[in-house]
Amino acid sequence: MSDLNLRELHNTEFPIPDELQSNLAITSLSKVYNWSRRSSMWPLLFGLACCAIEMIGTAASRFDFSRFGMEVMRGSPRQSDLMIVSGTVTKKMIVPIVRLYNQMPEPKYVLAMGACASGGGPFKEGYNVVSGVDKYLPVDVYVPGCPPTPQALIHGLIALQKKIDGQSLANMDDVPWYGVGPSEPTPIPILGPDVIDPRQMDIIRRQAELAALGKPYGVRELPAPQMKAVVAAKGAAPAAAAADGGEVDAAKAERLRKREEALARKHAAKGE
Amino acid sequence: MTMYGQGILRGLTITLRHLVRTYFNDMRYMGKKYFNQSEFELRQGMKTEGIYTVQYPEEKIAVPERFRFTPFLVVEDADHPERPGEDWCTSCGICAKVCPPQCIWIVRGEDPVTKRPIPEPQAFYIDIDICMNCGYCAEFCPFDAIKMDHDYEMASYDRTTAHIHDKEKLSKPFSYWLNIAPTTANEEAEARGSWEHSDTVKSKKKAGVPSVAYTPTTDPSQVMQMIRATMPEPAPAAEAAPTAERSAAAVAQAGPSAEDALKAERLRKRQEALARKLSKEAGSQ
Amino acid sequence: MVIAAPQTVDVDVNAVIDKLKEKFPEAVKNDTRQGYKGVIVDKSKLVEVATSIRDEFGFDYLSSATGVDYLGIADEMEMVYHAYRTTGGPALVFKAQTPRDNPEIPSLIDVWPGVDFQEREVWDLYGIRFPGHPNLQRILLWEGFNGHPMRKDWKEAYFEEDHKPFESRWPAGHVHRIEEKNAYGHNVMYPADLDLSRLTDTSEESLYNSLGLGVDVQDLTGEGGIKTDRLVVNLGPHHPSTHGVFRMVVTLDGETIETLDPVMGYLHRNHEKIGERNSFLQNMPFTDRLDYISSMSNNLGYALAVEQLLALGARYQPPTYRAEVIRVLMAELTRIVNHLWSLGFLLNDLGAFFTPMLYANNEREKILDFFEATAGSRLMCNYMRFGGVFKDIPERIHSVVNMVNDKVRDYNTMDYLTEMINERLPRFMDEYERLLVNNEILKTRTVGVGVLPADRAIAYSTCGPLLRGSGVAYDIRRSDPYSIYPELDFDIPVGQNGDIYDRFMVRVYEIRESLRILKQILPRLERTKGEEVVSKFNYLGRVPIGESYGRVENPKGELGYYVVSAGDEKGPQNPWRYHIRAPSFINLTALGPMSKGYKVADVVTILGSIDIVLGETDR
């Protein structure tokens, strides 16, 4: 519906007379390229769980993401640019998901919709749940919520568009799919006694050796939280807290330092 | 006998009518259908016909008062005369216990000197990648200190840094809560009998000082004015705030004055944090 | 379309039990445990007793069959069966027990074919074997999975503690992501004897083996004619017509379906295991995520199940009349939401891409707005509580301008509801019926397709519009009533032919009947204004020992919750067993037989007419 807005494409470094502003734009190839890509993002018609209902709600007439050029939801991964992972990813389902992702042509994007897709959500502790699709696929945008409302999903889609806008054709890190050779497919997980990520074979082998020796395996012991030190740091000067060491302390001290700085800045501003 | 195909034709007239109606409907509004409060209300109500799309992000549909997204913690306003920036949370832990997916972690506040628990959380974390937005924390909080936020625009590019909310990120002033849910805030204040925190109400009752009486209102700014009008002038902060040495000396005495000093210091710290937060917010806008 | 209004039949279950004991004095005993109902049947005589229960006593409908692991209490495993009469009345509960090591219980599949998937599920999750079951494979997990996860001694990779709340959350709640504690950084756990030399995916092998491929090249025309082979097509788990992540492995002869194997578990998110760790109240928001289109009715079913248990105790306060009125209001609105959705998507499956869906969704959004204003969320309402609801309905559907929101709505709730129920929805249904009901294409595609005769529908334990479409007037709101349904005036629409069109029409008529109920609800809402509705249940409240089976007529069919409260003398805070009898799951038993002989395109429609939702199917 909306016609081409030239101002959107225009590079402000080059002045254009006012009367020509709606007829002429000086721009870069990257900008035109990104603009056309992000304005015709076709999502994969792919619903997993509860969030899919809100995704359909977003596609329906009340919220209508065709306003963003996304109305063409494709059933085939070959024709889609964006995978909206809308719901809980289970171990049984991650195999088809990785396969679908590999079948999508570059450039492709993944949006993790909702708490489950981002990090496992309320079902995280379940034995058949993958705690976040980003354990297997690179995720571009996370949309929190359980489920995110249609407006929250659109906010996430806009965030994705912004991300695309920021990519540059000149930078090969941004557009790796123009590199030499085919892009590397993500290895497909194996359903064994539990789901096996082929990229983790080394760790699995090491842990199997531990198991063979009868040592504890599969569990990583965390250092005990240094809560006492934090308590001390709270009352004392920030420098002292930093000297105590420890990750928690460092973060705390950093925050305290920032706070002091902000205060100093504020005082300085008042003084002027 | 009906003609074959009549059902299809009848259906097609209905879709055609829907199509035509959208144009007539748009014409009736003379181009003022969008970005206009009164038409928006009509468009989202029972009488809507034609296109009723919400033009997000240019116009956002306001969520109802009871809407729940992620939780936040209520703190007193920065300019509260008695306890600016103080937590409403007393770290009783009920929200962490009732949370169905167990996404809340609380470190109970501890007095650095006496090691006794104090009614204030030292740290408060919510992992919003686990949170299921059920609202139990807000429902069962006995101090009305944790509430469900209305801010759903939280999309991020990195979950490891953005999706664990710490106390700083969770804390929002009481006026914000009053702003997003005036009816519920009023109901709660009515139940407490005052606009103040229930602990303050109790301690004031003990001391014989009248607390801020509750009068129902729906205008948030009016409420805040009313609260302020009935409160004593705040003591100058500079006098109350002790230096680190002084507080250490006070600790050595370990009398009631030491506790006062520590409390004052906590207050000062909180004020600073809030000031920084506010300035940061102002900066980002 | 026939409208039936069956009356509640009083069945004296105790008399039936006495007769049963007379007939099988050796094999049948009363279940004398505190708070338990029904009889315990000796497992060697189970098939015989079950046949007698079905044929002589008329309990022809097996609602639910599930397992319980009593580790530490009786050190036994137990199968629990709930049988009903399709003419109405309460359940006959019977159980069979088996030792925990080498558990085995004879299969009831010859008595009630509807037990098929349920026994497979119990095998999958509990490891109880069912001799006599023709296809005892894992159903929710995959072949080769290590262990049977619902057993009480089975701990998952992210296991923290047996019961919530977890110790680490308060008072020294140092935040950690649980994957940081796992050596693999994932939610995985491998057995100590993991064979690293042979790591191939074998999860599909037995499935394809059971199809018996490659051996049946048929000679169609006799000598020298064309030889044909069967073709296997996988529909799903990623397929637009499967309404989620469901998979059908279809064997085709040309275009005609020979066999259809449903494969599920792609959304198995361990509801029941998590449910046993949760406190009773904590399960409530999880029930929202079962049938995520009709969360309000899910809440109601669970509330009823726990209220049955609470009623065993002394200090239980039942919900007030207004609370019941609000519950019915919500349940019926949910029914409309669900049926609108399912009608829209049935048409979608037929190729009427999106127009009927969009029209239906417009009205659905109106109801969701009311849910959002009342319960706080559009989909995940989490509204019912034990002995009440979360909060009374608000006076106004109201939102305020603030830093987050922009455009405001403000309607009087009662006006909003009245207009919706009395004017908007009836008007919409008139139009929707004109749009669809006599459409020739719809009729050609649906009349006479996917026929399920009444006796098969009962045998397969189907429920909801699927059962009623086949002409069985079984609706729990009438047959085994709950809440205030007995005093409401409504009818049960039933089909005659049991085809897709009948199911479609049953749903259309059920929306009409729901509107009829809602019109009776409105004056009751006005009348009871001001009555207390909020429940007094404590956040870690204790529930008396016993078992209960709470069931409601969900939009998709009979939703039952089998809840066991055991393990603590004072009354536990967590359920010992929390099982969901999911209508979508059990209705799928009939999918294979129903699709046989039809074309591939019809399968999509047949599945659409069952109206499944995967959150509930896989749990």
JSON list of C-alpha atoms in Angstrom, two decimals, chain A residues 92-214:
[
{"chain": "A", "resi": 92, "resn": "LYS", "atom": "CA", "xyz": [12.46, -34.48, 18.86]},
{"chain": "A", "resi": 93, "resn": "MET", "atom": "CA", "xyz": [11.65, -31.34, 16.88]},
{"chain": "A", "resi": 94, "resn": "ILE", "atom": "CA", "xyz": [15.12, -29.79, 16.77]},
{"chain": "A", "resi": 95, "resn": "VAL", "atom": "CA", "xyz": [16.14, -32.33, 14.12]},
{"chain": "A", "resi": 96, "resn": "PRO", "atom": "CA", "xyz": [13.56, -31.12, 11.56]},
{"chain": "A", "resi": 97, "resn": "ILE", "atom": "CA", "xyz": [14.18, -27.52, 12.57]},
{"chain": "A", "resi": 98, "resn": "VAL", "atom": "CA", "xyz": [17.90, -27.73, 11.80]},
{"chain": "A", "resi": 99, "resn": "ARG", "atom": "CA", "xyz": [17.09, -29.48, 8.57]},
{"chain": "A", "resi": 100, "resn": "LEU", "atom": "CA", "xyz": [14.64, -26.75, 7.60]},
{"chain": "A", "resi": 101, "resn": "TYR", "atom": "CA", "xyz": [17.18, -24.10, 8.47]},
{"chain": "A", "resi": 102, "resn": "ASN", "atom": "CA", "xyz": [19.76, -25.77, 6.27]},
{"chain": "A", "resi": 103, "resn": "GLN", "atom": "CA", "xyz": [17.26, -25.83, 3.43]},
{"chain": "A", "resi": 104, "resn": "MET", "atom": "CA", "xyz": [16.61, -22.10, 3.60]},
{"chain": "A", "resi": 105, "resn": "PRO", "atom": "CA", "xyz": [18.59, -20.06, 1.09]},
{"chain": "A", "resi": 106, "resn": "GLU", "atom": "CA", "xyz": [20.95, -17.35, 2.28]},
{"chain": "A", "resi": 107, "resn": "PRO", "atom": "CA", "xyz": [20.50, -14.65, 3.44]},
{"chain": "A", "resi": 108, "resn": "LYS", "atom": "CA", "xyz": [18.38, -16.16, 6.19]},
{"chain": "A", "resi": 109, "resn": "TYR", "atom": "CA", "xyz": [17.38, -14.92, 9.60]},
{"chain": "A", "resi": 110, "resn": "VAL", "atom": "CA", "xyz": [16.03, -16.54, 12.73]},
{"chain": "A", "resi": 111, "resn": "LEU", "atom": "CA", "xyz": [13.71, -14.85, 15.18]},
{"chain": "A", "resi": 112, "resn": "ALA", "atom": "CA", "xyz": [13.19, -16.61, 18.50]},
{"chain": "A", "resi": 113, "resn": "MET", "atom": "CA", "xyz": [9.65, -15.79, 19.53]},
{"chain": "A", "resi": 114, "resn": "GLY", "atom": "CA", "xyz": [8.77, -16.12, 23.17]},
{"chain": "A", "resi": 115, "resn": "ALA", "atom": "CA", "xyz": [10.50, -17.40, 26.27]},
{"chain": "A", "resi": 116, "resn": "CYS", "atom": "CA", "xyz": [10.60, -21.04, 25.16]},
{"chain": "A", "resi": 117, "resn": "ALA", "atom": "CA", "xyz": [12.36, -20.45, 21.87]},
{"chain": "A", "resi": 118, "resn": "SER", "atom": "CA", "xyz": [14.76, -17.99, 23.47]},
{"chain": "A", "resi": 119, "resn": "GLY", "atom": "CA", "xyz": [15.78, -19.97, 26.49]},
{"chain": "A", "resi": 120, "resn": "GLY", "atom": "CA", "xyz": [13.50, -22.90, 27.21]},
{"chain": "A", "resi": 121, "resn": "GLY", "atom": "CA", "xyz": [10.81, -20.90, 28.95]},
{"chain": "A", "resi": 122, "resn": "PRO", "atom": "CA", "xyz": [8.66, -22.41, 31.69]},
{"chain": "A", "resi": 123, "resn": "PHE", "atom": "CA", "xyz": [9.32, -25.87, 30.28]},
{"chain": "A", "resi": 124, "resn": "LYS", "atom": "CA", "xyz": [13.09, -25.46, 30.46]},
{"chain": "A", "resi": 125, "resn": "GLU", "atom": "CA", "xyz": [13.53, -28.13, 33.12]},
{"chain": "A", "resi": 126, "resn": "GLY", "atom": "CA", "xyz": [11.70, -30.74, 31.01]},
{"chain": "A", "resi": 127, "resn": "TYR", "atom": "CA", "xyz": [13.63, -33.74, 29.75]},
{"chain": "A", "resi": 128, "resn": "ASN", "atom": "CA", "xyz": [12.53, -33.29, 26.14]},
{"chain": "A", "resi": 129, "resn": "VAL", "atom": "CA", "xyz": [13.02, -29.54, 25.84]},
{"chain": "A", "resi": 130, "resn": "VAL", "atom": "CA", "xyz": [15.88, -27.72, 24.16]},
{"chain": "A", "resi": 131, "resn": "SER", "atom": "CA", "xyz": [16.78, -24.75, 26.32]},
{"chain": "A", "resi": 132, "resn": "GLY", "atom": "CA", "xyz": [16.86, -22.18, 23.57]},
{"chain": "A", "resi": 133, "resn": "VAL", "atom": "CA", "xyz": [16.99, -22.65, 19.83]},
{"chain": "A", "resi": 134, "resn": "ASP", "atom": "CA", "xyz": [20.25, -20.68, 19.83]},
{"chain": "A", "resi": 135, "resn": "LYS", "atom": "CA", "xyz": [21.98, -23.79, 21.12]},
{"chain": "A", "resi": 136, "resn": "TYR", "atom": "CA", "xyz": [21.74, -25.01, 17.53]},
{"chain": "A", "resi": 137, "resn": "LEU", "atom": "CA", "xyz": [20.99, -22.08, 15.26]},
{"chain": "A", "resi": 138, "resn": "PRO", "atom": "CA", "xyz": [22.26, -18.50, 15.16]},
{"chain": "A", "resi": 139, "resn": "VAL", "atom": "CA", "xyz": [19.40, -16.32, 16.38]},
{"chain": "A", "resi": 140, "resn": "ASP", "atom": "CA", "xyz": [19.16, -12.74, 15.19]},
{"chain": "A", "resi": 141, "resn": "VAL", "atom": "CA", "xyz": [16.38, -11.35, 17.35]},
{"chain": "A", "resi": 142, "resn": "TYR", "atom": "CA", "xyz": [14.86, -12.54, 20.60]},
{"chain": "A", "resi": 143, "resn": "VAL", "atom": "CA", "xyz": [11.32, -11.51, 21.51]},
{"chain": "A", "resi": 144, "resn": "PRO", "atom": "CA", "xyz": [10.56, -12.11, 25.20]},
{"chain": "A", "resi": 145, "resn": "GLY", "atom": "CA", "xyz": [7.10, -12.84, 26.49]},
{"chain": "A", "resi": 146, "resn": "CYS", "atom": "CA", "xyz": [4.98, -15.87, 27.16]},
{"chain": "A", "resi": 147, "resn": "PRO", "atom": "CA", "xyz": [3.49, -15.49, 24.63]},
{"chain": "A", "resi": 148, "resn": "PRO", "atom": "CA", "xyz": [4.57, -12.15, 23.15]},
{"chain": "A", "resi": 149, "resn": "THR", "atom": "CA", "xyz": [1.51, -10.20, 22.08]},
{"chain": "A", "resi": 150, "resn": "PRO", "atom": "CA", "xyz": [1.18, -9.49, 18.36]},
{"chain": "A", "resi": 151, "resn": "GLN", "atom": "CA", "xyz": [2.47, -5.99, 18.96]},
{"chain": "A", "resi": 152, "resn": "ALA", "atom": "CA", "xyz": [5.51, -7.37, 20.75]},
{"chain": "A", "resi": 153, "resn": "LEU", "atom": "CA", "xyz": [6.20, -9.67, 17.81]},
{"chain": "A", "resi": 154, "resn": "ILE", "atom": "CA", "xyz": [5.95, -6.79, 15.37]},
{"chain": "A", "resi": 155, "resn": "HIS", "atom": "CA", "xyz": [8.37, -4.88, 17.59]},
{"chain": "A", "resi": 156, "resn": "GLY", "atom": "CA", "xyz": [10.76, -7.79, 17.21]},
{"chain": "A", "resi": 157, "resn": "LEU", "atom": "CA", "xyz": [10.29, -7.83, 13.45]},
{"chain": "A", "resi": 158, "resn": "ILE", "atom": "CA", "xyz": [11.06, -4.11, 13.31]},
{"chain": "A", "resi": 159, "resn": "ALA", "atom": "CA", "xyz": [14.17, -4.79, 15.36]},
{"chain": "A", "resi": 160, "resn": "LEU", "atom": "CA", "xyz": [15.18, -7.36, 12.75]},
{"chain": "A", "resi": 161, "resn": "GLN", "atom": "CA", "xyz": [14.60, -4.83, 9.97]},
{"chain": "A", "resi": 162, "resn": "LYS", "atom": "CA", "xyz": [16.86, -2.40, 11.81]},
{"chain": "A", "resi": 163, "resn": "LYS", "atom": "CA", "xyz": [19.50, -5.06, 12.05]},
{"chain": "A", "resi": 164, "resn": "ILE", "atom": "CA", "xyz": [19.34, -5.66, 8.32]},
{"chain": "A", "resi": 165, "resn": "ASP", "atom": "CA", "xyz": [19.54, -1.93, 7.69]},
{"chain": "A", "resi": 166, "resn": "GLY", "atom": "CA", "xyz": [22.80, -1.89, 9.55]},
{"chain": "A", "resi": 167, "resn": "GLN", "atom": "CA", "xyz": [24.47, -4.47, 7.34]},
{"chain": "A", "resi": 168, "resn": "SER", "atom": "CA", "xyz": [26.88, -3.38, 4.68]},
{"chain": "A", "resi": 169, "resn": "LEU", "atom": "CA", "xyz": [27.73, -4.93, 1.34]},
{"chain": "A", "resi": 170, "resn": "ALA", "atom": "CA", "xyz": [31.30, -3.80, 1.80]},
{"chain": "A", "resi": 171, "resn": "ASN", "atom": "CA", "xyz": [31.77, -5.85, 4.92]},
{"chain": "A", "resi": 172, "resn": "MET", "atom": "CA", "xyz": [32.08, -9.57, 4.31]},
{"chain": "A", "resi": 173, "resn": "ASP", "atom": "CA", "xyz": [31.25, -10.30, 7.94]},
{"chain": "A", "resi": 174, "resn": "ASP", "atom": "CA", "xyz": [27.83, -8.79, 7.32]},
{"chain": "A", "resi": 175, "resn": "VAL", "atom": "CA", "xyz": [27.17, -10.64, 4.09]},
{"chain": "A", "resi": 176, "resn": "PRO", "atom": "CA", "xyz": [29.13, -13.89, 4.40]},
{"chain": "A", "resi": 177, "resn": "TRP", "atom": "CA", "xyz": [26.84, -15.58, 1.90]},
{"chain": "A", "resi": 178, "resn": "TYR", "atom": "CA", "xyz": [28.65, -13.79, -0.93]},
{"chain": "A", "resi": 179, "resn": "GLY", "atom": "CA", "xyz": [31.87, -15.48, 0.05]},
{"chain": "A", "resi": 180, "resn": "VAL", "atom": "CA", "xyz": [33.61, -18.16, -1.93]},
{"chain": "A", "resi": 181, "resn": "GLY", "atom": "CA", "xyz": [32.17, -21.67, -1.80]},
{"chain": "A", "resi": 182, "resn": "PRO", "atom": "CA", "xyz": [28.97, -22.99, -0.35]},
{"chain": "A", "resi": 183, "resn": "SER", "atom": "CA", "xyz": [27.93, -22.01, 3.14]},
{"chain": "A", "resi": 184, "resn": "GLU", "atom": "CA", "xyz": [28.53, -24.58, 5.83]},
{"chain": "A", "resi": 185, "resn": "PRO", "atom": "CA", "xyz": [25.32, -26.41, 6.83]},
{"chain": "A", "resi": 186, "resn": "THR", "atom": "CA", "xyz": [24.55, -26.80, 10.52]},
{"chain": "A", "resi": 187, "resn": "PRO", "atom": "CA", "xyz": [25.15, -30.43, 11.49]},
{"chain": "A", "resi": 188, "resn": "ILE", "atom": "CA", "xyz": [21.90, -32.25, 12.12]},
{"chain": "A", "resi": 189, "resn": "PRO", "atom": "CA", "xyz": [21.43, -33.52, 15.68]},
{"chain": "A", "resi": 190, "resn": "ILE", "atom": "CA", "xyz": [21.14, -37.24, 16.26]},
{"chain": "A", "resi": 191, "resn": "LEU", "atom": "CA", "xyz": [18.42, -38.83, 18.36]},
{"chain": "A", "resi": 192, "resn": "GLY", "atom": "CA", "xyz": [20.34, -41.38, 20.38]},
{"chain": "A", "resi": 193, "resn": "PRO", "atom": "CA", "xyz": [19.76, -42.13, 24.07]},
{"chain": "A", "resi": 194, "resn": "ASP", "atom": "CA", "xyz": [19.38, -38.37, 24.26]},
{"chain": "A", "resi": 195, "resn": "VAL", "atom": "CA", "xyz": [19.75, -35.75, 21.57]},
{"chain": "A", "resi": 196, "resn": "ILE", "atom": "CA", "xyz": [23.38, -35.56, 20.39]},
{"chain": "A", "resi": 197, "resn": "ASP", "atom": "CA", "xyz": [24.85, -32.44, 18.88]},
{"chain": "A", "resi": 198, "resn": "PRO", "atom": "CA", "xyz": [27.54, -33.61, 16.44]},
{"chain": "A", "resi": 199, "resn": "ARG", "atom": "CA", "xyz": [29.55, -30.48, 17.18]},
{"chain": "A", "resi": 200, "resn": "GLN", "atom": "CA", "xyz": [29.90, -31.64, 20.76]},
{"chain": "A", "resi": 201, "resn": "MET", "atom": "CA", "xyz": [31.52, -34.97, 20.05]},
{"chain": "A", "resi": 202, "resn": "ASP", "atom": "CA", "xyz": [34.73, -33.98, 21.80]},
{"chain": "A", "resi": 203, "resn": "ILE", "atom": "CA", "xyz": [33.01, -33.09, 25.05]},
{"chain": "A", "resi": 204, "resn": "ILE", "atom": "CA", "xyz": [30.85, -36.18, 24.87]},
{"chain": "A", "resi": 205, "resn": "ARG", "atom": "CA", "xyz": [33.91, -38.35, 24.35]},
{"chain": "A", "resi": 206, "resn": "ARG", "atom": "CA", "xyz": [35.71, -36.74, 27.28]},
{"chain": "A", "resi": 207, "resn": "GLN", "atom": "CA", "xyz": [32.72, -37.23, 29.51]},
{"chain": "A", "resi": 208, "resn": "ALA", "atom": "CA", "xyz": [32.41, -40.85, 28.38]},
{"chain": "A", "resi": 209, "resn": "GLU", "atom": "CA", "xyz": [36.02, -41.40, 29.43]},
{"chain": "A", "resi": 210, "resn": "LEU", "atom": "CA", "xyz": [35.25, -39.95, 32.84]},
{"chain": "A", "resi": 211, "resn": "ALA", "atom": "CA", "xyz": [32.25, -42.26, 33.09]},
{"chain": "A", "resi": 212, "resn": "ALA", "atom": "CA", "xyz": [34.38, -45.26, 32.16]},
{"chain": "A", "resi": 213, "resn": "LEU", "atom": "CA", "xyz": [36.76, -44.36, 34.96]},
{"chain": "A", "resi": 214, "resn": "GLY", "atom": "CA", "xyz": [33.86, -44.23, 37.35]}
]
